[in-house]
CSV table of C-alpha atoms in Angstrom, one decimal:
chain,number,residue,atom,x,y,z
X,1,GLU,CA,7.2,-29.4,-38.2
X,2,LEU,CA,4.8,-26.9,-36.1
X,3,LYS,CA,5.8,-23.2,-37.1
X,4,VAL,CA,4.6,-20.4,-35.3
X,5,GLU,CA,5.9,-17.0,-36.8
X,6,GLN,CA,5.1,-13.5,-35.6
X,7,ASN,CA,5.6,-10.1,-37.3
X,8,PRO,CA,6.9,-7.7,-37.0
X,9,LEU,CA,9.7,-9.0,-34.6
X,10,PHE,CA,10.5,-5.3,-33.7
X,11,LEU,CA,8.3,-2.8,-33.5
X,12,SER,CA,8.7,1.1,-32.4
X,13,MET,CA,5.7,3.0,-32.1
X,14,GLN,CA,5.0,6.6,-30.8
X,15,GLU,CA,2.4,7.2,-28.0
X,16,GLY,CA,-0.9,7.5,-28.9
X,17,LYS,CA,-0.7,5.6,-32.4
X,18,ASN,CA,-2.5,2.1,-33.2
X,19,TYR,CA,-0.8,-1.1,-34.6
X,20,THR,CA,-1.0,-4.7,-34.9
X,21,ILE,CA,1.0,-7.5,-34.4
X,22,TYR,CA,0.3,-11.0,-36.4
X,23,CYS,CA,0.7,-14.5,-35.3
X,24,ASN,CA,0.4,-17.2,-38.0
X,25,TYR,CA,0.8,-20.9,-37.1
X,26,SER,CA,1.0,-24.1,-39.2
X,27,THR,CA,-1.2,-26.6,-37.3
X,28,THR,CA,-4.7,-27.0,-36.8
X,29,SER,CA,-4.9,-25.8,-33.2
X,30,ASP,CA,-8.4,-24.4,-32.1
X,31,ARG,CA,-6.7,-22.1,-29.4
X,32,LEU,CA,-3.9,-19.8,-29.3
X,33,TYR,CA,-2.3,-18.1,-26.3
X,34,TRP,CA,-0.7,-14.7,-25.8
X,35,TYR,CA,2.0,-13.7,-23.2
X,36,ARG,CA,3.9,-10.7,-22.2
X,37,GLN,CA,7.3,-10.3,-21.0
X,38,ASP,CA,8.9,-7.1,-19.7
X,39,PRO,CA,12.7,-6.8,-19.7
X,40,GLY,CA,14.5,-9.0,-17.6
X,41,LYS,CA,11.6,-10.5,-16.2
X,42,SER,CA,9.5,-13.4,-16.6
X,43,LEU,CA,6.3,-14.1,-18.9
X,44,GLU,CA,2.9,-13.6,-17.9
X,45,SER,CA,-0.4,-14.6,-19.6
X,46,LEU,CA,-2.4,-12.1,-21.4
X,47,PHE,CA,-4.9,-13.8,-23.2
X,48,VAL,CA,-6.2,-17.4,-24.4
X,49,LEU,CA,-8.1,-17.5,-27.3
X,50,LEU,CA,-10.3,-20.6,-27.1
X,51,SER,CA,-12.6,-20.8,-30.6
X,52,ASN,CA,-12.5,-19.5,-33.9
X,53,GLY,CA,-13.8,-15.7,-34.1
X,54,ALA,CA,-12.9,-15.4,-30.4
X,55,VAL,CA,-11.9,-11.8,-29.4
X,56,LYS,CA,-10.8,-10.7,-26.1
X,57,GLN,CA,-10.0,-7.2,-24.8
X,58,GLU,CA,-8.0,-5.6,-21.6
X,59,GLY,CA,-7.3,-2.1,-21.5
X,60,ARG,CA,-5.5,-1.0,-24.8
X,61,LEU,CA,-4.9,-4.4,-26.0
X,62,MET,CA,-7.3,-6.7,-28.0
X,63,ALA,CA,-6.6,-10.3,-29.3
X,64,SER,CA,-8.8,-12.1,-32.0
X,65,LEU,CA,-8.3,-15.5,-33.6
X,66,ASP,CA,-9.2,-17.0,-37.0
X,67,THR,CA,-8.6,-20.8,-36.9
X,68,LYS,CA,-9.4,-21.1,-40.6
X,69,ALA,CA,-6.8,-18.5,-41.7
X,70,ARG,CA,-4.3,-19.9,-38.7
X,71,LEU,CA,-3.9,-16.3,-37.8
X,72,SER,CA,-4.2,-14.4,-34.6
X,73,THR,CA,-3.7,-10.7,-34.2
X,74,LEU,CA,-2.9,-8.7,-31.1
X,75,HIS,CA,-4.1,-4.8,-31.8
X,76,ILE,CA,-2.9,-2.2,-29.7
X,77,THR,CA,-4.8,1.2,-29.5
X,78,ALA,CA,-3.4,4.4,-28.3
X,79,ALA,CA,-0.2,3.0,-27.3
X,80,VAL,CA,1.4,4.2,-24.1
X,81,HIS,CA,5.0,3.8,-22.6
X,82,ASP,CA,3.8,1.1,-20.1
X,83,LEU,CA,3.1,-1.3,-23.0
X,84,SER,CA,6.7,-1.4,-24.0
X,85,ALA,CA,7.5,-5.4,-23.7
X,86,THR,CA,7.9,-8.2,-25.6
X,87,TYR,CA,4.9,-10.1,-26.8
X,88,PHE,CA,4.8,-13.8,-27.5
X,89,CYS,CA,2.1,-16.1,-29.0
X,90,ALA,CA,1.9,-19.6,-28.6
X,91,VAL,CA,-0.2,-22.7,-29.8
X,92,ASP,CA,-0.4,-26.3,-28.9
X,93,LYS,CA,2.6,-28.5,-29.9
X,94,THR,CA,0.0,-31.1,-31.1
X,95,PRO,CA,-3.8,-30.0,-31.5
X,96,GLY,CA,-5.5,-30.5,-28.1
X,97,ASN,CA,-2.5,-31.0,-26.4
X,98,THR,CA,-0.2,-28.9,-24.2
X,99,PRO,CA,2.8,-28.3,-24.4
X,100,LEU,CA,3.0,-24.8,-26.0
X,101,VAL,CA,5.3,-23.9,-29.1
X,102,PHE,CA,6.0,-20.2,-28.7
X,103,GLY,CA,6.6,-17.6,-31.7
X,104,LYS,CA,9.8,-16.0,-31.4
X,105,GLY,CA,8.2,-12.7,-29.9
X,106,THR,CA,7.6,-9.1,-30.8
X,107,ARG,CA,9.4,-6.6,-29.0
X,108,LEU,CA,7.5,-3.1,-28.9
X,109,SER,CA,8.9,-0.1,-27.8
X,110,VAL,CA,6.6,2.8,-27.3
X,111,ILE,CA,8.4,6.0,-27.7
X,112,ALA,CA,6.9,9.7,-26.9
P,1,ASN,CA,1.6,-16.9,-2.6
P,2,ALA,CA,4.6,-18.8,-4.0
P,3,GLY,CA,3.4,-19.9,-7.2
P,4,VAL,CA,6.6,-21.3,-9.5
P,5,THR,CA,9.9,-21.0,-7.7
P,6,GLN,CA,12.9,-21.5,-9.7
P,7,THR,CA,16.7,-21.7,-8.1
P,8,PRO,CA,19.4,-20.4,-8.5
P,9,LYS,CA,18.5,-17.2,-10.5
P,10,PHE,CA,22.0,-17.0,-11.6
P,11,GLN,CA,24.8,-19.7,-12.2
P,12,VAL,CA,28.2,-19.7,-13.7
P,13,LEU,CA,29.7,-22.9,-14.8
P,14,LYS,CA,32.7,-24.3,-16.5
P,15,THR,CA,32.5,-26.5,-19.6
P,16,GLY,CA,32.0,-30.3,-18.4
P,17,GLN,CA,30.4,-29.4,-15.1
P,18,SER,CA,27.1,-30.9,-14.4
P,19,MET,CA,24.1,-29.0,-12.3
P,20,THR,CA,20.5,-29.2,-11.5
P,21,LEU,CA,18.3,-26.2,-11.9
P,22,GLN,CA,15.5,-26.7,-9.5
P,23,CYS,CA,11.8,-25.8,-10.0
P,24,ALA,CA,9.0,-26.1,-7.7
P,25,GLN,CA,5.3,-25.1,-7.9
P,26,ASP,CA,2.8,-25.2,-4.9
P,27,MET,CA,-0.4,-25.0,-7.0
P,28,ASN,CA,-1.0,-28.8,-7.3
P,29,HIS,CA,-0.5,-28.3,-11.1
P,30,GLU,CA,-0.1,-31.6,-13.1
P,31,TYR,CA,1.6,-30.0,-16.2
P,32,MET,CA,5.1,-28.7,-15.9
P,33,SER,CA,7.6,-27.7,-18.3
P,34,TRP,CA,11.0,-26.4,-19.1
P,35,TYR,CA,11.9,-23.9,-21.7
P,36,ARG,CA,15.2,-22.1,-22.7
P,37,GLN,CA,15.1,-18.6,-24.0
P,38,ASP,CA,17.7,-17.3,-26.3
P,39,PRO,CA,17.9,-13.8,-28.1
P,40,GLY,CA,16.0,-14.0,-31.4
P,41,MET,CA,14.8,-17.5,-30.8
P,42,GLY,CA,12.0,-17.1,-28.3
P,43,LEU,CA,11.2,-19.6,-26.1
P,44,ARG,CA,12.2,-23.3,-26.9
P,45,LEU,CA,10.9,-26.4,-25.1
P,46,ILE,CA,13.3,-28.6,-23.5
P,47,HIS,CA,11.2,-31.1,-21.4
P,48,TYR,CA,7.8,-31.5,-20.1
P,49,SER,CA,5.6,-33.4,-17.6
P,50,VAL,CA,1.9,-34.3,-17.5
P,51,GLY,CA,2.1,-35.8,-13.9
P,52,ALA,CA,4.5,-37.3,-11.6
P,53,GLY,CA,6.5,-40.1,-13.1
P,54,ILE,CA,5.6,-39.0,-16.6
P,55,THR,CA,8.1,-36.9,-18.6
P,56,ASP,CA,8.7,-36.3,-22.4
P,57,GLN,CA,10.9,-34.6,-24.7
P,58,GLY,CA,10.4,-31.3,-26.4
P,59,GLU,CA,12.1,-29.2,-29.2
P,60,VAL,CA,15.7,-29.2,-28.0
P,61,PRO,CA,16.0,-31.9,-25.1
P,62,ASN,CA,20.0,-33.1,-25.8
P,63,GLY,CA,22.2,-32.4,-23.0
P,64,TYR,CA,19.3,-32.0,-20.7
P,65,ASN,CA,17.7,-34.5,-18.2
P,66,VAL,CA,14.1,-34.4,-16.2
P,67,SER,CA,12.6,-36.5,-13.6
P,68,ARG,CA,9.1,-36.0,-11.9
P,69,SER,CA,9.2,-37.9,-8.6
P,70,THR,CA,6.4,-35.4,-7.3
P,71,THR,CA,3.8,-33.4,-8.3
P,72,GLU,CA,5.5,-30.2,-6.7
P,73,ASP,CA,9.0,-30.7,-8.1
P,74,PHE,CA,10.6,-30.9,-11.7
P,75,PRO,CA,14.3,-30.5,-11.8
P,76,LEU,CA,16.3,-29.9,-14.8
P,77,ARG,CA,19.8,-31.5,-14.6
P,78,LEU,CA,22.5,-30.5,-17.3
P,79,LEU,CA,24.9,-33.4,-17.5
P,80,SER,CA,27.9,-31.9,-19.0
P,81,ALA,CA,27.5,-28.1,-19.5
P,82,ALA,CA,28.6,-26.9,-22.9
P,83,PRO,CA,28.9,-23.2,-23.9
P,84,SER,CA,25.8,-23.8,-26.1
P,85,GLN,CA,23.5,-24.0,-23.1
P,86,THR,CA,24.4,-20.6,-22.2
P,87,SER,CA,20.6,-19.4,-21.7
P,88,VAL,CA,18.0,-18.3,-19.5
P,89,TYR,CA,15.8,-21.2,-18.5
P,90,PHE,CA,12.3,-20.7,-17.6
P,91,CYS,CA,10.1,-23.5,-15.7
P,92,ALA,CA,6.5,-23.3,-16.2
P,93,SER,CA,3.2,-25.1,-14.9
P,94,GLY,CA,-0.4,-25.2,-15.4
P,95,SER,CA,-3.4,-27.1,-14.3
P,96,GLY,CA,-4.6,-30.0,-16.0
P,97,ALA,CA,-2.7,-32.7,-17.8
P,98,LYS,CA,-3.8,-33.0,-21.4
P,99,ARG,CA,-4.3,-29.3,-21.9
P,100,VAL,CA,-3.6,-26.3,-19.7
P,101,GLU,CA,-5.3,-22.9,-20.3
P,102,LYS,CA,-2.9,-20.7,-18.7
P,103,LEU,CA,1.0,-21.3,-17.8
P,104,PHE,CA,2.4,-19.9,-14.8
P,105,PHE,CA,6.3,-19.0,-15.2
P,106,GLY,CA,9.0,-18.8,-12.8
P,107,SER,CA,11.4,-16.2,-12.5
P,108,GLY,CA,14.0,-17.8,-14.5
P,109,THR,CA,17.6,-18.9,-14.3
P,110,GLN,CA,20.5,-17.2,-16.1
P,111,LEU,CA,23.0,-19.7,-17.0
P,112,SER,CA,26.4,-18.9,-18.1
P,113,VAL,CA,28.8,-21.8,-19.3
P,114,LEU,CA,32.3,-20.8,-20.0
């Protein structure tokens, strides 16, 4: 059974600090997805990492993928309050095929 | 730009009632899916479809039916609602059937079963 595990599940950060969210998965998938959900809202796509070693960055968020370790990281640099949200990683249910299986999410709270 | 439209946004049902959650997309996406979101559980896949006339089960299909008669619509039917089906339901679609690069989510339906 496919497992997608995120840690931590809850994260409280001070503004200006750096931190990393980890996503481990149990299949041989060659791509990984990150989504963001604001409280009470829907999900929006952040990154799609398409191959081993892929790195993508947008603003204060940077995501990377190590398919050999079956690990993706979402690094937050100099956190600001606007980054407060829940972040989900997801992988293909079976390698090379949608649908996606999601992790439980990391609820990030950035405080002053 | 409508994107993925879900209706209703909120619904309260009594145990044993049936209802249909509607999902429509105007992006000509082949792939559509339904997820439920419960506290501490993340998103769990209920059913999905890779094109009109083709549906398949996800992780938690029991108590739900789907059909895909058109590319645009993918309704989710609760046959006999149970309190365990209290949840937030999201419909999502994406281009491509075998593998989509990005899912577009609807705004969600908050369902309470009493």
